[in-house]
Coordinates of C-alpha atoms in Angstrom, one line a residue:
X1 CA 26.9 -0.6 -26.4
X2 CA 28.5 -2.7 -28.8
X3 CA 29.2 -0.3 -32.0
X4 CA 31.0 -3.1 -34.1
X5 CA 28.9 -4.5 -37.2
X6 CA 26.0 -6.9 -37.0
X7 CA 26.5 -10.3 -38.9
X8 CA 25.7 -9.9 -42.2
X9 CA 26.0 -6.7 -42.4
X10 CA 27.3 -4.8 -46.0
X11 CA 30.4 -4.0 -43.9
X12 CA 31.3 -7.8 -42.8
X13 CA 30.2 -8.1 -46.9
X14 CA 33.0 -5.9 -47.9
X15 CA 35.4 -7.3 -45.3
X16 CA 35.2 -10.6 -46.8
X17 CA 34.9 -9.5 -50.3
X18 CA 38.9 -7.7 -49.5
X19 CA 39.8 -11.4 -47.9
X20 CA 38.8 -13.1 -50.9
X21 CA 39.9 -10.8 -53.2
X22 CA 43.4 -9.8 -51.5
X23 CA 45.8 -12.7 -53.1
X24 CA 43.5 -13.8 -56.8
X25 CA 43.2 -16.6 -58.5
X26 CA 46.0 -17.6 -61.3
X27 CA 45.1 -19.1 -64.2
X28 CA 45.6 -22.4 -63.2
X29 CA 43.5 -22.3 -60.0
X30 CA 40.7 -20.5 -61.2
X31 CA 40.3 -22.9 -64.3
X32 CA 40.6 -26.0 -61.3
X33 CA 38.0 -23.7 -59.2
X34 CA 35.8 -23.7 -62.3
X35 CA 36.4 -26.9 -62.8
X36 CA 34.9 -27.7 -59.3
X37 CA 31.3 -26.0 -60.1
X38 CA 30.6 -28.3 -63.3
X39 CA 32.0 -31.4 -61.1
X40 CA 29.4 -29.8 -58.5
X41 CA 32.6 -30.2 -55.4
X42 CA 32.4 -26.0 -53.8
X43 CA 36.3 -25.1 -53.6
X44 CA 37.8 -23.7 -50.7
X45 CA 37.3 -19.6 -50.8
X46 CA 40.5 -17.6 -52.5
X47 CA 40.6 -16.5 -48.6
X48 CA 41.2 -20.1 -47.4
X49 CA 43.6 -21.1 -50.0
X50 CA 45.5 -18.2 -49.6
X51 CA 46.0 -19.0 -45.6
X52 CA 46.4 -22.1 -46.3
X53 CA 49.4 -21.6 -48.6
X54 CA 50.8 -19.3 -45.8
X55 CA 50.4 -22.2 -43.4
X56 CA 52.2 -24.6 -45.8
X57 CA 55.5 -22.1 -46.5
X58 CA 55.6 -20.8 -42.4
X59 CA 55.9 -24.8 -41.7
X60 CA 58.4 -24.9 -44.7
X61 CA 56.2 -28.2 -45.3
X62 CA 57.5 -31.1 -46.8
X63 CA 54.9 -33.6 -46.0
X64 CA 51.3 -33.1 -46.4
X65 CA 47.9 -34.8 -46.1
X66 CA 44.9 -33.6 -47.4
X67 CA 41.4 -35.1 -46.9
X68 CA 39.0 -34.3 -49.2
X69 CA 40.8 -33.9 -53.0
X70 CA 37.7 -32.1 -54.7
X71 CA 39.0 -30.8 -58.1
X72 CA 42.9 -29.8 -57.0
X73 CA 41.7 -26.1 -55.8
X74 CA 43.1 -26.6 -52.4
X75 CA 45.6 -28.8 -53.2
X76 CA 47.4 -26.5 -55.7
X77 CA 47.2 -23.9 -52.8
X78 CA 49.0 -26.3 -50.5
X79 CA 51.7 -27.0 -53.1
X80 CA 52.2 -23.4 -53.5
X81 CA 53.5 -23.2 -49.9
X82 CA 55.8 -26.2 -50.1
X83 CA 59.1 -26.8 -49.9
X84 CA 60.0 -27.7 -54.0
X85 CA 60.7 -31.7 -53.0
X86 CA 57.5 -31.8 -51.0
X87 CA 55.1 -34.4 -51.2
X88 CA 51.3 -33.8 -50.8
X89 CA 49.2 -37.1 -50.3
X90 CA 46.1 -36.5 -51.1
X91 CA 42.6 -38.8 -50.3
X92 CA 39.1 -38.7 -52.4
X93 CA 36.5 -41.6 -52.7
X94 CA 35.6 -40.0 -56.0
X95 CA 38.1 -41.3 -58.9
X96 CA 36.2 -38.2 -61.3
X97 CA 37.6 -35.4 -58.7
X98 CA 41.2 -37.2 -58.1
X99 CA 41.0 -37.2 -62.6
X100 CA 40.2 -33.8 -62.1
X101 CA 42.7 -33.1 -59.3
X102 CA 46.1 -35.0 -62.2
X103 CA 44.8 -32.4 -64.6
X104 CA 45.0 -29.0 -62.1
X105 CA 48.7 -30.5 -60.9
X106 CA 50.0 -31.0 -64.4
X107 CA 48.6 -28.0 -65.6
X108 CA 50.4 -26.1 -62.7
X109 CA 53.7 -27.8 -63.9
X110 CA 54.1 -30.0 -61.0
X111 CA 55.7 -33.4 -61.5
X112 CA 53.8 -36.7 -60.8
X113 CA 56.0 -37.4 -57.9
X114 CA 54.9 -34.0 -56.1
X115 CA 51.5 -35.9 -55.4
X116 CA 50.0 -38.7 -53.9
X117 CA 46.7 -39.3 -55.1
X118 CA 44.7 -42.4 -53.3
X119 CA 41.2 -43.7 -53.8
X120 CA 39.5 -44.5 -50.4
X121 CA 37.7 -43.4 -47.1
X122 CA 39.6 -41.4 -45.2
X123 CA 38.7 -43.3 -42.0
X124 CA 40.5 -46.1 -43.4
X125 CA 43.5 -44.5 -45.1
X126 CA 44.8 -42.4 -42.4
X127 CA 45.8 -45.0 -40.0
X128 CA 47.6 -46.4 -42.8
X129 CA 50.1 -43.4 -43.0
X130 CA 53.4 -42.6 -40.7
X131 CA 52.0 -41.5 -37.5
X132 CA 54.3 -38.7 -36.7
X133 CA 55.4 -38.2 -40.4
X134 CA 53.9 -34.9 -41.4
X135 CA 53.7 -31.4 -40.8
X136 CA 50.2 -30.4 -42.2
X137 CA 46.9 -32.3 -42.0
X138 CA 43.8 -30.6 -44.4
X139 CA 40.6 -31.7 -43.6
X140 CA 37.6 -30.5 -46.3
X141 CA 35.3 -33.8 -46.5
X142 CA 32.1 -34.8 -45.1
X143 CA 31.3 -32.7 -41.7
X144 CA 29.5 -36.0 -40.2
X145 CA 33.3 -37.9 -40.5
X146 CA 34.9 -34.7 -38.6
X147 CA 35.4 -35.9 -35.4
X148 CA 36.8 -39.6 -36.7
X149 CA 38.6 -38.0 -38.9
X150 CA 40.2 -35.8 -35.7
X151 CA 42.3 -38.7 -34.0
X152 CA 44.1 -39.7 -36.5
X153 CA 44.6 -36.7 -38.0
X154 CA 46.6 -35.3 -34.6
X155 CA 48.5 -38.8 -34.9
X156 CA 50.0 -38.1 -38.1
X157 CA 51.4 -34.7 -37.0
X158 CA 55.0 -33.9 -36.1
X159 CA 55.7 -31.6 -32.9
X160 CA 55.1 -27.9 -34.2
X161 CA 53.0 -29.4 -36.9
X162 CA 49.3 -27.7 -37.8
X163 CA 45.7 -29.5 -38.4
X164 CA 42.9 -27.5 -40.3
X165 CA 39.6 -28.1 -40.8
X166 CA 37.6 -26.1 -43.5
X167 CA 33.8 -25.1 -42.9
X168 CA 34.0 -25.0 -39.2
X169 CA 31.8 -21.8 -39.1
X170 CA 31.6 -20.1 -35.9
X171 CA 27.7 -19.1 -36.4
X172 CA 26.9 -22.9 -37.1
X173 CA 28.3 -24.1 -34.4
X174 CA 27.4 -21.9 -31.6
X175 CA 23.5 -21.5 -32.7
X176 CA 22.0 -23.8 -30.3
X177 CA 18.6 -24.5 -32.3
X178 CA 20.7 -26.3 -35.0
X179 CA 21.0 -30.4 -34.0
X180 CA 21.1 -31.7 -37.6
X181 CA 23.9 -34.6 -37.1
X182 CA 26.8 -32.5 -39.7
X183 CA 26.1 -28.9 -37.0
X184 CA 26.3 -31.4 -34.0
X185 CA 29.3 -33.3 -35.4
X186 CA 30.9 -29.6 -36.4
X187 CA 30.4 -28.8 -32.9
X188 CA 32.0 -31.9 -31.5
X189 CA 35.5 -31.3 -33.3
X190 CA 35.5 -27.3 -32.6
X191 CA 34.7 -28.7 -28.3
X192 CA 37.7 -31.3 -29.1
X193 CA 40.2 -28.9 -30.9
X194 CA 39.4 -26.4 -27.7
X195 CA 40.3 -28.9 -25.0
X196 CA 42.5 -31.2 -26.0
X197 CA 45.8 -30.2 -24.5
X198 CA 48.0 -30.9 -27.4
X199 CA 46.9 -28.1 -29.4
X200 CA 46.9 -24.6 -29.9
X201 CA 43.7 -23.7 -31.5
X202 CA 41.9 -20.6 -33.5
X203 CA 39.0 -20.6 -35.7
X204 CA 39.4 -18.3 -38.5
X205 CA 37.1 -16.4 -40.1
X206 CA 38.3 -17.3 -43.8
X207 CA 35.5 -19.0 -46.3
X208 CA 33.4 -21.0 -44.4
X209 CA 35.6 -21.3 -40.9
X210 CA 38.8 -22.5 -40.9
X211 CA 39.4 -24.1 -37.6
X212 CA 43.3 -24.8 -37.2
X213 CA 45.7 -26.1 -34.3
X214 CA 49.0 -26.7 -34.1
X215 CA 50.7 -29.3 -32.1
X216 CA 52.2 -28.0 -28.4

C-alpha cells in the first residue's frame, strides 16, 4: 500500500506553500508580480523563478531567450542568475507587458543594454536568432504554440545548454479524459521532450510544471 499523500492533499498544500515561500519576493519582483494581476498576465510562482534563477547562475548564462515577457516577473528572475554582461532577449506580442517588463528592469537597476525586448510571434522571431547562440531558452506563452515553439527552441541552444517550459503540469497531461487542444498540445511537447535523443529531461513540480531539458 502506497502510504505517501494523495494529490491535493493539506500535506502536498504545505509542501508547496515551503517551495514558494523558501527564496521571497524582493521588492522589485513582488511590485512586477503585482503588476502582472492588474495587467491580468499570472507570473511564474516564487518556486519557479527561484529555479529558474538557479538554472541561469549553474549555466553561468550569458545568453538568454525568453518567450513570453508578461510583466518582467520571470525575466528579473533570469537576470538574477546571469553572468553581470549578460544579455536576456526577451519576446511578447503585447507592447503594454514589454512597457511593463522596461519598468521592472529599470526598477531592478539593470541597464537598457542587459535586455532585449522585441514585439512579435514567437513562431516568427525565433528562427530569426543565432541557432546555437544561447545557453537558456524560457518558454511561458500560449500552451497551443508549445510544440512549434519546441524546434526552434532546441536550435538555438548551445551543447550543455537547458530548455524550460512553464505550466507543463504532470496531472494535465497524463489525465486521459482531458482532449481540449492546449492539454493535447501540453502533452505533445512533454512526449517530444521524453524521446528526443538530444535531451535530458525532468518535469518539475515547481508552480504549474516546469518541464526542462538540457542538451546531451
Amino acid at each position: 500500500m502506497n502510504s505517501g499523500t494523495h494529490a491535493g492533499s493539506p500535506a502536498e498544500a504545505a509542501d508547496a506553500d515551503l517551495v514558494d515561500g523558501y527564496v521571497p519576493d524582493d521588492e522589485v519582483l513582488a511590485a512586477a508580480r503585482a503588476r502582472s494581476a492588474d495587467l491580468g498576465c499570472g507570473p511564474l510562482s516564487a518556486g519557479a523563478g527561484a529555479t529558474l534563477r538557479f538554472l541561469a547562475t549553474t549555466l553561468r548564462a550569458k545568453a538568454v531567450v525568453e518567450v513570453g515577457t508578461g510583466a518582467g516577473v520571470s525575466g528579473l528572475c533570469l537576470l538574477g542568475g546571469m553572468v553581470d554582461d549578460g544579455i536576456l532577449t526577451s519576446i511578447d506580442i503585447e507592447p503594454e507587458y514589454h512597457r511593463a517588463a522596461r519598468a521592472a528592469f529599470r526598477e531592478a537597476g539593470y541597464p537598457p543594454g542587459r535586455t532585449r525586448l522585441i514585439m512579435g510571434r514567437a513562431l516568427d522571431v525565433l528562427p530569426r536568432l543565432t541557432p546555437g547562440g544561447y545557453d537558456l531558452v524560457f518558454v511561458d506563452s500560449a500552451p497551443i504554440e508549445y510544440p512549434s515553439c519546441y524546434e526552434k527552441a532546441v536550435a538555438l541552444l548551445r551543447p550543455g545548454g537547458i530548455l524550460a517550459f512553464h505550466n507543463v503540469s504532470g496531472t494535465r497531461v497524463t489525465d486521459p479524459s482531458r482532449r481540449d487542444p492546449d492539454t493535447l498540445a501540453l502533452r505533445e511537447v512533454a512526449r517530444a521532450f521524453r524521446e528526443d535523443e538530444r535531451l535530458v529531461p525532468a518535469l518539475l513540480p515547481v508552480g504549474g510544471g516546469l518541464l526542462v531539458a538540457a542538451i546531451a
